[in-house]
XYZ file of C-alpha atoms in Angstrom:
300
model
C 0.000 0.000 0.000
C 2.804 2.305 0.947
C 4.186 1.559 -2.494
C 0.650 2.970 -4.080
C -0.180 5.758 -2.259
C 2.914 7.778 -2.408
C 0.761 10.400 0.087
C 0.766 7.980 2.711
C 4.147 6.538 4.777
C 4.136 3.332 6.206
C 3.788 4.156 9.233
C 0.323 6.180 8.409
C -0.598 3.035 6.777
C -0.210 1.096 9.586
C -2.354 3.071 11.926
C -5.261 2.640 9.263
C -5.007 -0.761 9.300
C -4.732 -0.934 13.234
C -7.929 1.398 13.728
C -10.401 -1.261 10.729
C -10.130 1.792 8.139
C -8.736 -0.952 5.707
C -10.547 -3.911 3.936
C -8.671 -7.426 2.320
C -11.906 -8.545 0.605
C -13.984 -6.769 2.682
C -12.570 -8.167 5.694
C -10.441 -5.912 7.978
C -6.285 -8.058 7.310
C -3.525 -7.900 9.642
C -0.597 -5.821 8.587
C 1.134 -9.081 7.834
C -0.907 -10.149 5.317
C -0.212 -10.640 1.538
C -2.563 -9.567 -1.218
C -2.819 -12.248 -4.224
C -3.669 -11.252 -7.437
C -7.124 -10.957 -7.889
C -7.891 -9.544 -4.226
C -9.244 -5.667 -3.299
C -7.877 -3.528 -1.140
C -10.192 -0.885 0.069
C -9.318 2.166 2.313
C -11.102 4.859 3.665
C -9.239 7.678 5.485
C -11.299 9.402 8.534
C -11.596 12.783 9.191
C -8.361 14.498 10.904
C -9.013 13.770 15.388
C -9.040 16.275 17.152
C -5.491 17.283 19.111
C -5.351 16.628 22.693
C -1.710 18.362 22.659
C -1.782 21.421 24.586
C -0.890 24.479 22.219
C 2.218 26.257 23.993
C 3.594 30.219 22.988
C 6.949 28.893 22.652
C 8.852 30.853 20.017
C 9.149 29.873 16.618
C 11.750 30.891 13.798
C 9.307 30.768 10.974
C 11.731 30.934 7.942
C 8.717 30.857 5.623
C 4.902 30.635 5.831
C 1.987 30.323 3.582
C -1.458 29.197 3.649
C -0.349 26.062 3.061
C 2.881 25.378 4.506
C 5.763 26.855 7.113
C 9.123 26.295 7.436
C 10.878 26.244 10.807
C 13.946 27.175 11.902
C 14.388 24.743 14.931
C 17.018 25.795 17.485
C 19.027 22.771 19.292
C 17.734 21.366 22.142
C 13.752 21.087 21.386
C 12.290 18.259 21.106
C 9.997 17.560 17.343
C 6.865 16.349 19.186
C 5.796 14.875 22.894
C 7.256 11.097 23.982
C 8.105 9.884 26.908
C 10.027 11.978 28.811
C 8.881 14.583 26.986
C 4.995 15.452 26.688
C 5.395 19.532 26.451
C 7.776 22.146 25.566
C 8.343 20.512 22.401
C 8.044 21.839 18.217
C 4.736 20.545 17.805
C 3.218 22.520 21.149
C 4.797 25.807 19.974
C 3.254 24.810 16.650
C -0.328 24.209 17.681
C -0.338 27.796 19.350
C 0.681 29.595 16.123
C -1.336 27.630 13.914
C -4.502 26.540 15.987
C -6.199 23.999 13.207
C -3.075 21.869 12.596
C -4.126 19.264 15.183
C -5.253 16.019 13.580
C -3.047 17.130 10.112
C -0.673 14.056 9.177
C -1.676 12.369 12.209
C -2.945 13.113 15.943
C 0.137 12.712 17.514
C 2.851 14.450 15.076
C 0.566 17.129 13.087
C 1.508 19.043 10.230
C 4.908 17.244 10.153
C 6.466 16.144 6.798
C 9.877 15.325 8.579
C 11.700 15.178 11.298
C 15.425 16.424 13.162
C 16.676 15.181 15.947
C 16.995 17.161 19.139
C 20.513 18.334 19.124
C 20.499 19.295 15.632
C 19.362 22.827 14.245
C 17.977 24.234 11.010
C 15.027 23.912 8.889
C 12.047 21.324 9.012
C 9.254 21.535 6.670
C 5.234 21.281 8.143
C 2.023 21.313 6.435
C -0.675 23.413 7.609
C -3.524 21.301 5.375
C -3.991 17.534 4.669
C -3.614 18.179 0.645
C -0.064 19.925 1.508
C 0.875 17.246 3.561
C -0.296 14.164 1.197
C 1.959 16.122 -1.652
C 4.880 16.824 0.983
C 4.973 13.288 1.855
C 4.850 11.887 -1.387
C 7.683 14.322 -2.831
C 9.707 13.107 0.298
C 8.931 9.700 -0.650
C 9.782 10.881 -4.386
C 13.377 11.826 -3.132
C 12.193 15.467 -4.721
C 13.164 17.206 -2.133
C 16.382 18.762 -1.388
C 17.818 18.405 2.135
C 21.230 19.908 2.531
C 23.159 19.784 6.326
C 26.308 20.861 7.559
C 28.299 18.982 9.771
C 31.782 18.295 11.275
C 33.024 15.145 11.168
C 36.166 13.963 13.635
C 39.583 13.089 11.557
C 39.843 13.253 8.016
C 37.683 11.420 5.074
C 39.356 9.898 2.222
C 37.647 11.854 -1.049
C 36.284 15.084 -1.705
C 33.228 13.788 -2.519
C 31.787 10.256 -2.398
C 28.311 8.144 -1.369
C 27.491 6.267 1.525
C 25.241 3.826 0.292
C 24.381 1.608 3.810
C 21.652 -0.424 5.150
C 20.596 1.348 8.764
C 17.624 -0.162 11.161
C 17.478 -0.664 14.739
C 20.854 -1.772 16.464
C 20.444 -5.654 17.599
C 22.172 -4.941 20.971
C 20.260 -1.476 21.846
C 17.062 -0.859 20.226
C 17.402 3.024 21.052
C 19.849 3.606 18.826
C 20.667 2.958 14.957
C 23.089 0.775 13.201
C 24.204 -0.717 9.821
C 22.463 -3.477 9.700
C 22.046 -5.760 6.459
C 18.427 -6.713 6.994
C 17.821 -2.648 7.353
C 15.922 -0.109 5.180
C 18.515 1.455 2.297
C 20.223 4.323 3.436
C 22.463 7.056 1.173
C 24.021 9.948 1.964
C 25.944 12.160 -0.368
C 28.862 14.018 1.445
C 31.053 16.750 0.042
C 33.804 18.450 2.084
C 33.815 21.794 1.872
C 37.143 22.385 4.092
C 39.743 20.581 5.987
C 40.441 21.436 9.821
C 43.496 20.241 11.656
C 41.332 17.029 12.877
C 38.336 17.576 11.747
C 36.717 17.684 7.910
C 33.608 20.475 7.547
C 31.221 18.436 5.141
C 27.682 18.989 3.386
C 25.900 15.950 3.353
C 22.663 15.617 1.054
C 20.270 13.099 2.130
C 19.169 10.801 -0.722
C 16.715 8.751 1.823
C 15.929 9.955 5.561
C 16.526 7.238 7.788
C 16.659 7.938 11.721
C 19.977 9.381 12.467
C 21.213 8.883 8.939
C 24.431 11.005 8.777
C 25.038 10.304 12.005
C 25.283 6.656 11.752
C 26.790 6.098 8.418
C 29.719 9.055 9.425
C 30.248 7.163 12.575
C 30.369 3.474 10.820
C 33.058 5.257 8.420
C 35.261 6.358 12.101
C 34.665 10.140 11.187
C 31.706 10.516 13.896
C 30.281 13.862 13.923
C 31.908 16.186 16.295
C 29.910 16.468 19.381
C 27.567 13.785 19.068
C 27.111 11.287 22.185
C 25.454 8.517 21.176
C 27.617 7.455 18.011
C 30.904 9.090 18.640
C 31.478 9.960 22.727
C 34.580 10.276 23.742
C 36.065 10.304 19.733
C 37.982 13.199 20.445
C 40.054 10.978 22.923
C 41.502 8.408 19.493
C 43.077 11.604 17.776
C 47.213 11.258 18.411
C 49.816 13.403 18.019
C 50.183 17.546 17.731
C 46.181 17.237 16.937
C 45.068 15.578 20.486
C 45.350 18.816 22.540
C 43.400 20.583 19.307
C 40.731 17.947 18.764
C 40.185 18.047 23.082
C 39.658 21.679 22.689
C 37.607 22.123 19.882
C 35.227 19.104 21.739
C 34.865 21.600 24.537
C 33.424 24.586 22.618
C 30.173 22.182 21.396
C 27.474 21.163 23.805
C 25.589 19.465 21.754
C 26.803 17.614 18.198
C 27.773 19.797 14.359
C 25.094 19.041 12.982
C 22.745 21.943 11.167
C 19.856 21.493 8.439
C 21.345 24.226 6.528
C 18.762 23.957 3.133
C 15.608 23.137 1.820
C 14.609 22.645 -1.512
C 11.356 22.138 -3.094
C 7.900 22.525 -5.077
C 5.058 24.290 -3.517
C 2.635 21.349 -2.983
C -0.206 23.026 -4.474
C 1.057 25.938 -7.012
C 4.043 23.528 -7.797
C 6.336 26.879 -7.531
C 10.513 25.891 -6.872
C 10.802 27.266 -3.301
C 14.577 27.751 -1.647
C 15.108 27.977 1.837
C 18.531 28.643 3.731
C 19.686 28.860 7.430
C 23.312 30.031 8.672
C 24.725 28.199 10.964
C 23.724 29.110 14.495
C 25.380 31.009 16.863
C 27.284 28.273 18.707
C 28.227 25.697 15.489
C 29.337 29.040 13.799
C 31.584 30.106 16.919
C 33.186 26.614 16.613
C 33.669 26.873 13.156
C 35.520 30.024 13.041
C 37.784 28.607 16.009
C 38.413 25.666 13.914
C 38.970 27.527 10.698
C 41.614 30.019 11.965
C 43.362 27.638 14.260
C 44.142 25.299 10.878
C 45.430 27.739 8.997
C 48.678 28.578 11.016
Protein backbone atom coordinates (compact mmCIF):
# COMPACT_ATOMS: atom_id res chain seq x y z
CA UNK A 1 0.00 0.00 0.00
CA UNK A 2 2.80 2.31 0.95
CA UNK A 3 4.19 1.56 -2.49
CA UNK A 4 0.65 2.97 -4.08
CA UNK A 5 -0.18 5.76 -2.26
CA UNK A 6 2.91 7.78 -2.41
CA UNK A 7 0.76 10.40 0.09
CA UNK A 8 0.77 7.98 2.71
CA UNK A 9 4.15 6.54 4.78
CA UNK A 10 4.14 3.33 6.21
CA UNK A 11 3.79 4.16 9.23
CA UNK A 12 0.32 6.18 8.41
CA UNK A 13 -0.60 3.04 6.78
CA UNK A 14 -0.21 1.10 9.59
CA UNK A 15 -2.35 3.07 11.93
CA UNK A 16 -5.26 2.64 9.26
CA UNK A 17 -5.01 -0.76 9.30
CA UNK A 18 -4.73 -0.93 13.23
CA UNK A 19 -7.93 1.40 13.73
CA UNK A 20 -10.40 -1.26 10.73
CA UNK A 21 -10.13 1.79 8.14
CA UNK A 22 -8.74 -0.95 5.71
CA UNK A 23 -10.55 -3.91 3.94
CA UNK A 24 -8.67 -7.43 2.32
CA UNK A 25 -11.91 -8.54 0.61
CA UNK A 26 -13.98 -6.77 2.68
CA UNK A 27 -12.57 -8.17 5.69
CA UNK A 28 -10.44 -5.91 7.98
CA UNK A 29 -6.29 -8.06 7.31
CA UNK A 30 -3.53 -7.90 9.64
CA UNK A 31 -0.60 -5.82 8.59
CA UNK A 32 1.13 -9.08 7.83
CA UNK A 33 -0.91 -10.15 5.32
CA UNK A 34 -0.21 -10.64 1.54
CA UNK A 35 -2.56 -9.57 -1.22
CA UNK A 36 -2.82 -12.25 -4.22
CA UNK A 37 -3.67 -11.25 -7.44
CA UNK A 38 -7.12 -10.96 -7.89
CA UNK A 39 -7.89 -9.54 -4.23
CA UNK A 40 -9.24 -5.67 -3.30
CA UNK A 41 -7.88 -3.53 -1.14
CA UNK A 42 -10.19 -0.88 0.07
CA UNK A 43 -9.32 2.17 2.31
CA UNK A 44 -11.10 4.86 3.67
CA UNK A 45 -9.24 7.68 5.49
CA UNK A 46 -11.30 9.40 8.53
CA UNK A 47 -11.60 12.78 9.19
CA UNK A 48 -8.36 14.50 10.90
CA UNK A 49 -9.01 13.77 15.39
CA UNK A 50 -9.04 16.28 17.15
CA UNK A 51 -5.49 17.28 19.11
CA UNK A 52 -5.35 16.63 22.69
CA UNK A 53 -1.71 18.36 22.66
CA UNK A 54 -1.78 21.42 24.59
CA UNK A 55 -0.89 24.48 22.22
CA UNK A 56 2.22 26.26 23.99
CA UNK A 57 3.59 30.22 22.99
CA UNK A 58 6.95 28.89 22.65
CA UNK A 59 8.85 30.85 20.02
CA UNK A 60 9.15 29.87 16.62
CA UNK A 61 11.75 30.89 13.80
CA UNK A 62 9.31 30.77 10.97
CA UNK A 63 11.73 30.93 7.94
CA UNK A 64 8.72 30.86 5.62
CA UNK A 65 4.90 30.63 5.83
CA UNK A 66 1.99 30.32 3.58
CA UNK A 67 -1.46 29.20 3.65
CA UNK A 68 -0.35 26.06 3.06
CA UNK A 69 2.88 25.38 4.51
CA UNK A 70 5.76 26.86 7.11
CA UNK A 71 9.12 26.30 7.44
CA UNK A 72 10.88 26.24 10.81
CA UNK A 73 13.95 27.17 11.90
CA UNK A 74 14.39 24.74 14.93
CA UNK A 75 17.02 25.80 17.48
CA UNK A 76 19.03 22.77 19.29
CA UNK A 77 17.73 21.37 22.14
CA UNK A 78 13.75 21.09 21.39
CA UNK A 79 12.29 18.26 21.11
CA UNK A 80 10.00 17.56 17.34
CA UNK A 81 6.87 16.35 19.19
CA UNK A 82 5.80 14.88 22.89
CA UNK A 83 7.26 11.10 23.98
CA UNK A 84 8.10 9.88 26.91
CA UNK A 85 10.03 11.98 28.81
CA UNK A 86 8.88 14.58 26.99
CA UNK A 87 5.00 15.45 26.69
CA UNK A 88 5.40 19.53 26.45
CA UNK A 89 7.78 22.15 25.57
CA UNK A 90 8.34 20.51 22.40
CA UNK A 91 8.04 21.84 18.22
CA UNK A 92 4.74 20.55 17.81
CA UNK A 93 3.22 22.52 21.15
CA UNK A 94 4.80 25.81 19.97
CA UNK A 95 3.25 24.81 16.65
CA UNK A 96 -0.33 24.21 17.68
CA UNK A 97 -0.34 27.80 19.35
CA UNK A 98 0.68 29.59 16.12
CA UNK A 99 -1.34 27.63 13.91
CA UNK A 100 -4.50 26.54 15.99
CA UNK A 101 -6.20 24.00 13.21
CA UNK A 102 -3.08 21.87 12.60
CA UNK A 103 -4.13 19.26 15.18
CA UNK A 104 -5.25 16.02 13.58
CA UNK A 105 -3.05 17.13 10.11
CA UNK A 106 -0.67 14.06 9.18
CA UNK A 107 -1.68 12.37 12.21
CA UNK A 108 -2.95 13.11 15.94
CA UNK A 109 0.14 12.71 17.51
CA UNK A 110 2.85 14.45 15.08
CA UNK A 111 0.57 17.13 13.09
CA UNK A 112 1.51 19.04 10.23
CA UNK A 113 4.91 17.24 10.15
CA UNK A 114 6.47 16.14 6.80
CA UNK A 115 9.88 15.32 8.58
CA UNK A 116 11.70 15.18 11.30
CA UNK A 117 15.43 16.42 13.16
CA UNK A 118 16.68 15.18 15.95
CA UNK A 119 16.99 17.16 19.14
CA UNK A 120 20.51 18.33 19.12
CA UNK A 121 20.50 19.30 15.63
CA UNK A 122 19.36 22.83 14.24
CA UNK A 123 17.98 24.23 11.01
CA UNK A 124 15.03 23.91 8.89
CA UNK A 125 12.05 21.32 9.01
CA UNK A 126 9.25 21.54 6.67
CA UNK A 127 5.23 21.28 8.14
CA UNK A 128 2.02 21.31 6.44
CA UNK A 129 -0.68 23.41 7.61
CA UNK A 130 -3.52 21.30 5.38
CA UNK A 131 -3.99 17.53 4.67
CA UNK A 132 -3.61 18.18 0.65
CA UNK A 133 -0.06 19.93 1.51
CA UNK A 134 0.87 17.25 3.56
CA UNK A 135 -0.30 14.16 1.20
CA UNK A 136 1.96 16.12 -1.65
CA UNK A 137 4.88 16.82 0.98
CA UNK A 138 4.97 13.29 1.85
CA UNK A 139 4.85 11.89 -1.39
CA UNK A 140 7.68 14.32 -2.83
CA UNK A 141 9.71 13.11 0.30
CA UNK A 142 8.93 9.70 -0.65
CA UNK A 143 9.78 10.88 -4.39
CA UNK A 144 13.38 11.83 -3.13
CA UNK A 145 12.19 15.47 -4.72
CA UNK A 146 13.16 17.21 -2.13
CA UNK A 147 16.38 18.76 -1.39
CA UNK A 148 17.82 18.40 2.14
CA UNK A 149 21.23 19.91 2.53
CA UNK A 150 23.16 19.78 6.33
CA UNK A 151 26.31 20.86 7.56
CA UNK A 152 28.30 18.98 9.77
CA UNK A 153 31.78 18.30 11.27
CA UNK A 154 33.02 15.15 11.17
CA UNK A 155 36.17 13.96 13.63
CA UNK A 156 39.58 13.09 11.56
CA UNK A 157 39.84 13.25 8.02
CA UNK A 158 37.68 11.42 5.07
CA UNK A 159 39.36 9.90 2.22
CA UNK A 160 37.65 11.85 -1.05
CA UNK A 161 36.28 15.08 -1.71
CA UNK A 162 33.23 13.79 -2.52
CA UNK A 163 31.79 10.26 -2.40
CA UNK A 164 28.31 8.14 -1.37
CA UNK A 165 27.49 6.27 1.53
CA UNK A 166 25.24 3.83 0.29
CA UNK A 167 24.38 1.61 3.81
CA UNK A 168 21.65 -0.42 5.15
CA UNK A 169 20.60 1.35 8.76
CA UNK A 170 17.62 -0.16 11.16
CA UNK A 171 17.48 -0.66 14.74
CA UNK A 172 20.85 -1.77 16.46
CA UNK A 173 20.44 -5.65 17.60
CA UNK A 174 22.17 -4.94 20.97
CA UNK A 175 20.26 -1.48 21.85
CA UNK A 176 17.06 -0.86 20.23
CA UNK A 177 17.40 3.02 21.05
CA UNK A 178 19.85 3.61 18.83
CA UNK A 179 20.67 2.96 14.96
CA UNK A 180 23.09 0.77 13.20
CA UNK A 181 24.20 -0.72 9.82
CA UNK A 182 22.46 -3.48 9.70
CA UNK A 183 22.05 -5.76 6.46
CA UNK A 184 18.43 -6.71 6.99
CA UNK A 185 17.82 -2.65 7.35
CA UNK A 186 15.92 -0.11 5.18
CA UNK A 187 18.52 1.45 2.30
CA UNK A 188 20.22 4.32 3.44
CA UNK A 189 22.46 7.06 1.17
CA UNK A 190 24.02 9.95 1.96
CA UNK A 191 25.94 12.16 -0.37
CA UNK A 192 28.86 14.02 1.45
CA UNK A 193 31.05 16.75 0.04
CA UNK A 194 33.80 18.45 2.08
CA UNK A 195 33.82 21.79 1.87
CA UNK A 196 37.14 22.38 4.09
CA UNK A 197 39.74 20.58 5.99
CA UNK A 198 40.44 21.44 9.82
CA UNK A 199 43.50 20.24 11.66
CA UNK A 200 41.33 17.03 12.88
CA UNK A 201 38.34 17.58 11.75
CA UNK A 202 36.72 17.68 7.91
CA UNK A 203 33.61 20.48 7.55
CA UNK A 204 31.22 18.44 5.14
CA UNK A 205 27.68 18.99 3.39
CA UNK A 206 25.90 15.95 3.35
CA UNK A 207 22.66 15.62 1.05
CA UNK A 208 20.27 13.10 2.13
CA UNK A 209 19.17 10.80 -0.72
CA UNK A 210 16.72 8.75 1.82
CA UNK A 211 15.93 9.95 5.56
CA UNK A 212 16.53 7.24 7.79
CA UNK A 213 16.66 7.94 11.72
CA UNK A 214 19.98 9.38 12.47
CA UNK A 215 21.21 8.88 8.94
CA UNK A 216 24.43 11.00 8.78
CA UNK A 217 25.04 10.30 12.00
CA UNK A 218 25.28 6.66 11.75
CA UNK A 219 26.79 6.10 8.42
CA UNK A 220 29.72 9.06 9.43
CA UNK A 221 30.25 7.16 12.57
CA UNK A 222 30.37 3.47 10.82
CA UNK A 223 33.06 5.26 8.42
CA UNK A 224 35.26 6.36 12.10
CA UNK A 225 34.67 10.14 11.19
CA UNK A 226 31.71 10.52 13.90
CA UNK A 227 30.28 13.86 13.92
CA UNK A 228 31.91 16.19 16.29
CA UNK A 229 29.91 16.47 19.38
CA UNK A 230 27.57 13.78 19.07
CA UNK A 231 27.11 11.29 22.19
CA UNK A 232 25.45 8.52 21.18
CA UNK A 233 27.62 7.46 18.01
CA UNK A 234 30.90 9.09 18.64
CA UNK A 235 31.48 9.96 22.73
CA UNK A 236 34.58 10.28 23.74
CA UNK A 237 36.06 10.30 19.73
CA UNK A 238 37.98 13.20 20.44
CA UNK A 239 40.05 10.98 22.92
CA UNK A 240 41.50 8.41 19.49
CA UNK A 241 43.08 11.60 17.78
CA UNK A 242 47.21 11.26 18.41
CA UNK A 243 49.82 13.40 18.02
CA UNK A 244 50.18 17.55 17.73
CA UNK A 245 46.18 17.24 16.94
CA UNK A 246 45.07 15.58 20.49
CA UNK A 247 45.35 18.82 22.54
CA UNK A 248 43.40 20.58 19.31
CA UNK A 249 40.73 17.95 18.76
CA UNK A 250 40.19 18.05 23.08
CA UNK A 251 39.66 21.68 22.69
CA UNK A 252 37.61 22.12 19.88
CA UNK A 253 35.23 19.10 21.74
CA UNK A 254 34.86 21.60 24.54
CA UNK A 255 33.42 24.59 22.62
CA UNK A 256 30.17 22.18 21.40
CA UNK A 257 27.47 21.16 23.80
CA UNK A 258 25.59 19.47 21.75
CA UNK A 259 26.80 17.61 18.20
CA UNK A 260 27.77 19.80 14.36
CA UNK A 261 25.09 19.04 12.98
CA UNK A 262 22.74 21.94 11.17
CA UNK A 263 19.86 21.49 8.44
CA UNK A 264 21.34 24.23 6.53
CA UNK A 265 18.76 23.96 3.13
CA UNK A 266 15.61 23.14 1.82
CA UNK A 267 14.61 22.65 -1.51
CA UNK A 268 11.36 22.14 -3.09
CA UNK A 269 7.90 22.53 -5.08
CA UNK A 270 5.06 24.29 -3.52
CA UNK A 271 2.63 21.35 -2.98
CA UNK A 272 -0.21 23.03 -4.47
CA UNK A 273 1.06 25.94 -7.01
CA UNK A 274 4.04 23.53 -7.80
CA UNK A 275 6.34 26.88 -7.53
CA UNK A 276 10.51 25.89 -6.87
CA UNK A 277 10.80 27.27 -3.30
CA UNK A 278 14.58 27.75 -1.65
CA UNK A 279 15.11 27.98 1.84
CA UNK A 280 18.53 28.64 3.73
CA UNK A 281 19.69 28.86 7.43
CA UNK A 282 23.31 30.03 8.67
CA UNK A 283 24.73 28.20 10.96
CA UNK A 284 23.72 29.11 14.50
CA UNK A 285 25.38 31.01 16.86
CA UNK A 286 27.28 28.27 18.71
CA UNK A 287 28.23 25.70 15.49
CA UNK A 288 29.34 29.04 13.80
CA UNK A 289 31.58 30.11 16.92
CA UNK A 290 33.19 26.61 16.61
CA UNK A 291 33.67 26.87 13.16
CA UNK A 292 35.52 30.02 13.04
CA UNK A 293 37.78 28.61 16.01
CA UNK A 294 38.41 25.67 13.91
CA UNK A 295 38.97 27.53 10.70
CA UNK A 296 41.61 30.02 11.97
CA UNK A 297 43.36 27.64 14.26
CA UNK A 298 44.14 25.30 10.88
CA UNK A 299 45.43 27.74 9.00
CA UNK A 300 48.68 28.58 11.02
Amino acid sequence: MAERLPGYSRTRIAQLIETGHVRLNGKVPRKRDRPAAGDVIEMDVPPAEPSHLEAEAIPLAIAFEDEDLLVVDKPAGLVVHPAPGHARGTLVNALLHHVPDLGGIGGVRRPGLVHRLDRDTSGLMIVAKTEAAHRGLSAALKRREIRRLYLCAAWGHVDAEAFTVDRPIGRSPSNRKRMAIVQEGRRAVTHLRRLERWRAADYLEARLETGRTHQIRVHLASLGHAVVGDREYGAGAERGTSGPQRLWARQFAAMLSRQFLHSAELAFRHPRTGEPIVIRSPLPADLAAAAEWARGTSSR
